[in-house]
Amino acid sequence: MTWSEMQPLLEQACTETLIMVGWSTLIAVALGLPIGLLLVLTDRGGLLQNTVVNKVIGQIVNIGRSMPFIILMVALMSFTRWVTGTTIGSEAAIVPLAIGGIPFFARLVETAVREVDDGLVEAVQSMGGSNWTIVRKVLVPEALPSLIASTTTTVIALIGYSAMAGTVGGGGLGDLAVRYGYQRFETGLMWITVAVLAVAISVIQFAGDYAARSLHRRGGRSGPGPGLRLLRGRQPRAADVGKVA
């Protein structure tokens, strides 16, 4: 197979992979972030301590993470058909990719948020900050570098999942490698596909690491946290000034 024959196939496969990974990442981050925060907030000693809710959410997340992706795709075929009207193609693959990515990202969020200094939370609480203020002004901003790194890890994992989706007609680079590299013995095209995946993952990892390091340098955990900035920005009340005088 010549390069002129390979090029349109690679372009289509890359586009399908980009669509699958892009949409599934957005869904996984949008739903995984609040789930991960709930795992921290409802845990023992958390702002919304609730053992029952924490155990239920934790068990659901554990089940989602423990299921191999190829089995998850098969198990979700009826649901995928109900959502998209089909079980093949890149659009259909988004459903299991997103569902598989949500618990994966949620656990990474939980780990990132647990690393936030408790002193910042206590400082905002002492100022009368609500739970929502603590989440919005302290937990998420302070954990942002780790959240960026977690998103990078999730994207890379979803690229691997999308390659597996290609083995059952999900489209993308995995499907191209199986149909042409394995079934038609086009070894050259298969190795080009592997190279494209390797380059894509390297670029994504570099970009994610760079963004996380930049956030650390600009603030993050290495600089004054949001809670401390709130404290510094607080204007003394007249009554407080009178007491000091």
mmCIF file of C-alpha atoms in Angstrom:
data_model
loop_
_atom_site.group_PDB
_atom_site.id
_atom_site.type_symbol
_atom_site.label_atom_id
_atom_site.label_comp_id
_atom_site.label_asym_id
_atom_site.label_seq_id
_atom_site.Cartn_x
_atom_site.Cartn_y
_atom_site.Cartn_z
ATOM 1 C CA MET A 1 0.000 0.000 0.000
ATOM 2 C CA THR A 2 1.427 3.368 -1.042
ATOM 3 C CA TRP A 3 1.468 6.531 1.075
ATOM 4 C CA SER A 4 -1.166 8.144 -1.161
ATOM 5 C CA GLU A 5 -3.471 5.267 -0.290
ATOM 6 C CA MET A 6 -2.604 5.340 3.407
ATOM 7 C CA GLN A 7 -3.008 9.103 3.898
ATOM 8 C CA PRO A 8 -6.825 9.400 3.581
ATOM 9 C CA LEU A 9 -7.275 6.344 5.789
ATOM 10 C CA LEU A 10 -5.004 7.804 8.469
ATOM 11 C CA GLU A 11 -6.684 11.216 8.304
ATOM 12 C CA GLN A 12 -10.142 9.703 8.748
ATOM 13 C CA ALA A 13 -8.961 7.433 11.572
ATOM 14 C CA CYS A 14 -7.255 10.331 13.375
ATOM 15 C CA THR A 15 -10.412 12.446 13.073
ATOM 16 C CA GLU A 16 -12.555 9.646 14.489
ATOM 17 C CA THR A 17 -10.137 9.092 17.371
ATOM 18 C CA LEU A 18 -10.059 12.831 18.101
ATOM 19 C CA ILE A 19 -13.863 12.974 18.197
ATOM 20 C CA MET A 20 -14.156 9.907 20.424
ATOM 21 C CA VAL A 21 -11.477 10.974 22.889
ATOM 22 C CA GLY A 22 -12.483 14.645 22.901
ATOM 23 C CA TRP A 23 -16.172 14.121 23.690
ATOM 24 C CA SER A 24 -15.570 11.289 26.153
ATOM 25 C CA THR A 25 -12.973 13.394 27.987
ATOM 26 C CA LEU A 26 -15.375 16.323 28.297
ATOM 27 C CA ILE A 27 -18.081 14.056 29.701
ATOM 28 C CA ALA A 28 -15.687 12.236 32.025
ATOM 29 C CA VAL A 29 -14.310 15.492 33.440
ATOM 30 C CA ALA A 30 -17.732 17.148 33.748
ATOM 31 C CA LEU A 31 -19.191 14.219 35.724
ATOM 32 C CA GLY A 32 -16.044 12.815 37.325
ATOM 33 C CA LEU A 33 -15.082 16.106 38.987
ATOM 34 C CA PRO A 34 -18.218 16.456 41.158
ATOM 35 C CA ILE A 35 -18.152 12.730 41.971
ATOM 36 C CA GLY A 36 -14.532 12.976 43.099
ATOM 37 C CA LEU A 37 -15.337 16.036 45.204
ATOM 38 C CA LEU A 38 -18.275 14.222 46.795
ATOM 39 C CA LEU A 39 -16.002 11.329 47.733
ATOM 40 C CA VAL A 40 -13.844 13.788 49.685
ATOM 41 C CA LEU A 41 -16.616 15.955 51.126
ATOM 42 C CA THR A 42 -18.743 13.027 52.373
ATOM 43 C CA ASP A 43 -15.805 11.098 53.836
ATOM 44 C CA ARG A 44 -15.142 10.916 57.577
ATOM 45 C CA GLY A 45 -14.228 14.397 58.771
ATOM 46 C CA GLY A 46 -15.356 15.977 55.489
ATOM 47 C CA LEU A 47 -17.442 19.095 55.123
ATOM 48 C CA LEU A 48 -20.521 17.024 54.206
ATOM 49 C CA GLN A 49 -19.716 13.897 56.203
ATOM 50 C CA ASN A 50 -22.132 11.131 55.273
ATOM 51 C CA THR A 51 -20.838 7.592 55.594
ATOM 52 C CA VAL A 52 -23.711 5.967 53.704
ATOM 53 C CA VAL A 53 -23.464 8.272 50.685
ATOM 54 C CA ASN A 54 -19.675 7.962 50.660
ATOM 55 C CA LYS A 55 -19.782 4.152 50.715
ATOM 56 C CA VAL A 56 -22.406 3.961 47.972
ATOM 57 C CA ILE A 57 -20.562 6.359 45.653
ATOM 58 C CA GLY A 58 -17.241 4.694 46.417
ATOM 59 C CA GLN A 59 -18.596 1.246 45.624
ATOM 60 C CA ILE A 60 -20.103 2.409 42.323
ATOM 61 C CA VAL A 61 -16.782 3.996 41.356
ATOM 62 C CA ASN A 62 -14.891 0.835 42.313
ATOM 63 C CA ILE A 63 -17.169 -1.331 40.176
ATOM 64 C CA GLY A 64 -16.746 1.005 37.213
ATOM 65 C CA ARG A 65 -12.961 0.994 37.534
ATOM 66 C CA SER A 66 -12.664 -2.755 38.005
ATOM 67 C CA MET A 67 -14.492 -3.692 34.796
ATOM 68 C CA PRO A 68 -12.229 -4.261 31.753
ATOM 69 C CA PHE A 69 -13.131 -1.837 28.994
ATOM 70 C CA ILE A 70 -13.794 -4.474 26.350
ATOM 71 C CA ILE A 71 -16.327 -6.132 28.672
ATOM 72 C CA LEU A 72 -17.840 -2.751 29.514
ATOM 73 C CA MET A 73 -18.415 -2.078 25.820
ATOM 74 C CA VAL A 74 -20.272 -5.346 25.391
ATOM 75 C CA ALA A 75 -22.298 -4.851 28.576
ATOM 76 C CA LEU A 76 -23.376 -1.366 27.457
ATOM 77 C CA MET A 77 -24.413 -2.288 23.922
ATOM 78 C CA SER A 78 -28.147 -2.009 24.657
ATOM 79 C CA PHE A 79 -27.666 1.339 26.404
ATOM 80 C CA THR A 80 -25.404 2.553 23.600
ATOM 81 C CA ARG A 81 -28.010 1.614 20.994
ATOM 82 C CA TRP A 82 -30.685 3.436 23.015
ATOM 83 C CA VAL A 83 -28.548 6.595 23.219
ATOM 84 C CA THR A 84 -27.038 6.723 19.730
ATOM 85 C CA GLY A 85 -29.229 4.347 17.705
ATOM 86 C CA THR A 86 -26.263 2.132 16.812
ATOM 87 C CA THR A 87 -23.484 0.094 18.400
ATOM 88 C CA ILE A 88 -20.779 0.658 15.805
ATOM 89 C CA GLY A 89 -18.851 3.726 14.744
ATOM 90 C CA SER A 90 -17.095 6.521 16.614
ATOM 91 C CA GLU A 91 -20.331 8.085 17.913
ATOM 92 C CA ALA A 92 -21.388 4.827 19.531
ATOM 93 C CA ALA A 93 -17.926 4.363 21.062
ATOM 94 C CA ILE A 94 -18.232 7.674 22.918
ATOM 95 C CA VAL A 95 -20.815 6.187 25.302
ATOM 96 C CA PRO A 96 -18.692 3.382 26.812
ATOM 97 C CA LEU A 97 -15.573 5.558 26.639
ATOM 98 C CA ALA A 98 -17.248 8.272 28.710
ATOM 99 C CA ILE A 99 -18.754 5.816 31.188
ATOM 100 C CA GLY A 100 -15.410 4.084 31.577
ATOM 101 C CA GLY A 101 -13.599 7.401 32.026
ATOM 102 C CA ILE A 102 -15.911 8.862 34.693
ATOM 103 C CA PRO A 103 -14.911 6.568 37.610
ATOM 104 C CA PHE A 104 -11.277 6.634 36.479
ATOM 105 C CA PHE A 105 -11.155 10.439 36.620
ATOM 106 C CA ALA A 106 -13.236 10.594 39.815
ATOM 107 C CA ARG A 107 -10.615 8.623 41.758
ATOM 108 C CA LEU A 108 -7.857 10.852 40.431
ATOM 109 C CA VAL A 109 -9.843 13.913 41.526
ATOM 110 C CA GLU A 110 -10.297 12.417 44.981
ATOM 111 C CA THR A 111 -6.548 11.871 45.323
ATOM 112 C CA ALA A 112 -5.757 15.400 44.109
ATOM 113 C CA VAL A 113 -8.243 17.133 46.430
ATOM 114 C CA ARG A 114 -7.091 15.157 49.487
ATOM 115 C CA GLU A 115 -3.636 16.683 49.060
ATOM 116 C CA VAL A 116 -4.945 20.211 49.738
ATOM 117 C CA ASP A 117 -3.687 21.644 53.025
ATOM 118 C CA ASP A 118 -6.370 21.405 55.728
ATOM 119 C CA GLY A 119 -5.120 24.678 57.180
ATOM 120 C CA LEU A 120 -6.481 26.594 54.197
ATOM 121 C CA VAL A 121 -9.900 25.028 54.677
ATOM 122 C CA GLU A 122 -9.878 25.885 58.378
ATOM 123 C CA ALA A 123 -8.830 29.463 57.593
ATOM 124 C CA VAL A 124 -11.792 30.013 55.279
ATOM 125 C CA GLN A 125 -14.130 28.308 57.755
ATOM 126 C CA SER A 126 -12.962 30.682 60.487
ATOM 127 C CA MET A 127 -13.954 33.565 58.243
ATOM 128 C CA GLY A 128 -17.458 32.158 57.921
ATOM 129 C CA GLY A 129 -16.996 30.783 54.417
ATOM 130 C CA SER A 130 -19.677 28.353 53.249
ATOM 131 C CA ASN A 131 -18.967 24.847 51.978
ATOM 132 C CA TRP A 132 -19.489 26.030 48.407
ATOM 133 C CA THR A 133 -16.994 28.853 48.970
ATOM 134 C CA ILE A 134 -14.442 26.392 50.316
ATOM 135 C CA VAL A 135 -14.875 24.115 47.304
ATOM 136 C CA ARG A 136 -14.765 26.980 44.802
ATOM 137 C CA LYS A 137 -12.078 29.136 46.408
ATOM 138 C CA VAL A 138 -9.814 26.577 48.071
ATOM 139 C CA LEU A 139 -10.195 22.920 47.105
ATOM 140 C CA VAL A 140 -10.459 23.249 43.327
ATOM 141 C CA PRO A 141 -7.924 26.095 42.826
ATOM 142 C CA GLU A 142 -5.343 24.525 45.144
ATOM 143 C CA ALA A 143 -5.732 21.113 43.517
ATOM 144 C CA LEU A 144 -5.746 22.534 39.977
ATOM 145 C CA PRO A 145 -2.186 21.482 39.014
ATOM 146 C CA SER A 146 -2.949 17.915 40.080
ATOM 147 C CA LEU A 147 -6.329 18.070 38.346
ATOM 148 C CA ILE A 148 -4.596 19.075 35.112
ATOM 149 C CA ALA A 149 -2.231 16.126 35.511
ATOM 150 C CA SER A 150 -5.212 13.865 36.223
ATOM 151 C CA THR A 151 -6.956 15.075 33.080
ATOM 152 C CA THR A 152 -3.815 14.313 31.084
ATOM 153 C CA THR A 153 -3.715 10.791 32.499
ATOM 154 C CA THR A 154 -7.398 10.337 31.672
ATOM 155 C CA VAL A 155 -6.957 11.496 28.066
ATOM 156 C CA ILE A 156 -4.089 9.046 27.557
ATOM 157 C CA ALA A 157 -6.121 6.225 29.088
ATOM 158 C CA LEU A 158 -9.074 7.053 26.821
ATOM 159 C CA ILE A 159 -6.809 6.951 23.767
ATOM 160 C CA GLY A 160 -5.905 3.412 24.769
ATOM 161 C CA TYR A 161 -9.570 2.583 25.319
ATOM 162 C CA SER A 162 -10.457 4.036 21.915
ATOM 163 C CA ALA A 163 -7.909 1.725 20.288
ATOM 164 C CA MET A 164 -9.638 -1.226 21.953
ATOM 165 C CA ALA A 165 -12.991 0.107 20.753
ATOM 166 C CA GLY A 166 -11.685 -0.259 17.222
ATOM 167 C CA THR A 167 -11.557 -4.047 17.614
ATOM 168 C CA VAL A 168 -15.375 -4.144 17.781
ATOM 169 C CA GLY A 169 -16.121 -1.604 15.075
ATOM 170 C CA GLY A 170 -15.627 1.570 17.074
ATOM 171 C CA GLY A 171 -13.653 3.293 14.352
ATOM 172 C CA GLY A 172 -10.497 5.327 14.810
ATOM 173 C CA LEU A 173 -6.858 4.294 14.738
ATOM 174 C CA GLY A 174 -7.498 0.997 16.525
ATOM 175 C CA ASP A 175 -10.012 -0.038 13.911
ATOM 176 C CA LEU A 176 -7.576 0.941 11.141
ATOM 177 C CA ALA A 177 -4.771 -1.116 12.690
ATOM 178 C CA VAL A 178 -7.002 -4.180 13.057
ATOM 179 C CA ARG A 179 -8.656 -4.048 9.621
ATOM 180 C CA TYR A 180 -5.566 -3.263 7.591
ATOM 181 C CA GLY A 181 -2.599 -4.166 9.772
ATOM 182 C CA TYR A 182 -3.942 -7.475 11.100
ATOM 183 C CA GLN A 183 -6.637 -8.706 8.730
ATOM 184 C CA ARG A 184 -5.015 -7.540 5.472
ATOM 185 C CA PHE A 185 -1.379 -7.928 6.581
ATOM 186 C CA GLU A 186 -0.517 -4.292 5.828
ATOM 187 C CA THR A 187 2.337 -4.236 8.330
ATOM 188 C CA GLY A 188 3.590 -0.832 7.225
ATOM 189 C CA LEU A 189 0.250 0.851 7.882
ATOM 190 C CA MET A 190 0.002 -0.843 11.273
ATOM 191 C CA TRP A 191 3.386 0.493 12.371
ATOM 192 C CA ILE A 192 2.526 3.972 11.124
ATOM 193 C CA THR A 193 -0.634 3.790 13.234
ATOM 194 C CA VAL A 194 1.418 2.775 16.258
ATOM 195 C CA ALA A 195 3.799 5.687 15.614
ATOM 196 C CA VAL A 196 0.902 8.163 15.336
ATOM 197 C CA LEU A 197 -0.500 6.974 18.675
ATOM 198 C CA ALA A 198 2.928 7.185 20.328
ATOM 199 C CA VAL A 199 3.506 10.731 19.062
ATOM 200 C CA ALA A 200 0.003 11.845 20.096
ATOM 201 C CA ILE A 201 0.428 10.472 23.608
ATOM 202 C CA SER A 202 3.878 12.069 23.961
ATOM 203 C CA VAL A 203 2.555 15.469 22.871
ATOM 204 C CA ILE A 204 -0.432 15.275 25.213
ATOM 205 C CA GLN A 205 1.769 14.216 28.126
ATOM 206 C CA PHE A 206 4.209 17.057 27.465
ATOM 207 C CA ALA A 207 1.412 19.627 27.213
ATOM 208 C CA GLY A 208 -0.236 18.370 30.405
ATOM 209 C CA ASP A 209 3.036 18.373 32.353
ATOM 210 C CA TYR A 210 3.870 21.865 31.121
ATOM 211 C CA ALA A 211 0.450 23.213 32.122
ATOM 212 C CA ALA A 212 0.665 21.612 35.578
ATOM 213 C CA ARG A 213 4.173 22.997 36.202
ATOM 214 C CA SER A 214 3.101 26.453 35.029
ATOM 215 C CA LEU A 215 0.184 26.478 37.470
ATOM 216 C CA HIS A 216 2.498 25.397 40.289
ATOM 217 C CA ARG A 217 4.871 28.272 39.560
ATOM 218 C CA ARG A 218 2.086 30.851 39.243
ATOM 219 C CA GLY A 219 0.395 29.883 42.496
ATOM 220 C CA GLY A 220 -0.678 26.348 43.209
ATOM 221 C CA ARG A 221 0.672 24.721 46.335
ATOM 222 C CA SER A 222 4.063 26.379 46.079
ATOM 223 C CA GLY A 223 2.602 29.873 46.522
ATOM 224 C CA PRO A 224 0.059 31.507 48.812
ATOM 225 C CA GLY A 225 -3.203 29.598 48.608
ATOM 226 C CA PRO A 226 -6.589 31.135 47.857
ATOM 227 C CA GLY A 227 -7.565 30.874 51.502
ATOM 228 C CA LEU A 228 -4.564 32.928 52.531
ATOM 229 C CA ARG A 229 -5.275 35.477 49.825
ATOM 230 C CA LEU A 230 -8.800 35.791 51.176
ATOM 231 C CA LEU A 231 -7.417 36.379 54.645
ATOM 232 C CA ARG A 232 -4.930 38.982 53.417
ATOM 233 C CA GLY A 233 -7.605 40.768 51.439
ATOM 234 C CA ARG A 234 -10.025 40.968 54.358
ATOM 235 C CA GLN A 235 -10.486 44.526 55.589
ATOM 236 C CA PRO A 236 -10.565 44.996 59.389
ATOM 237 C CA ARG A 237 -13.912 46.038 60.806
ATOM 238 C CA ALA A 238 -14.299 49.231 62.762
ATOM 239 C CA ALA A 239 -15.056 47.262 65.906
ATOM 240 C CA ASP A 240 -11.815 45.338 65.546
ATOM 241 C CA VAL A 241 -9.831 48.550 65.120
ATOM 242 C CA GLY A 242 -11.444 49.968 68.222
ATOM 243 C CA LYS A 243 -10.483 46.905 70.255
ATOM 244 C CA VAL A 244 -6.871 47.198 69.168
ATOM 245 C CA ALA A 245 -6.809 50.893 70.015
#
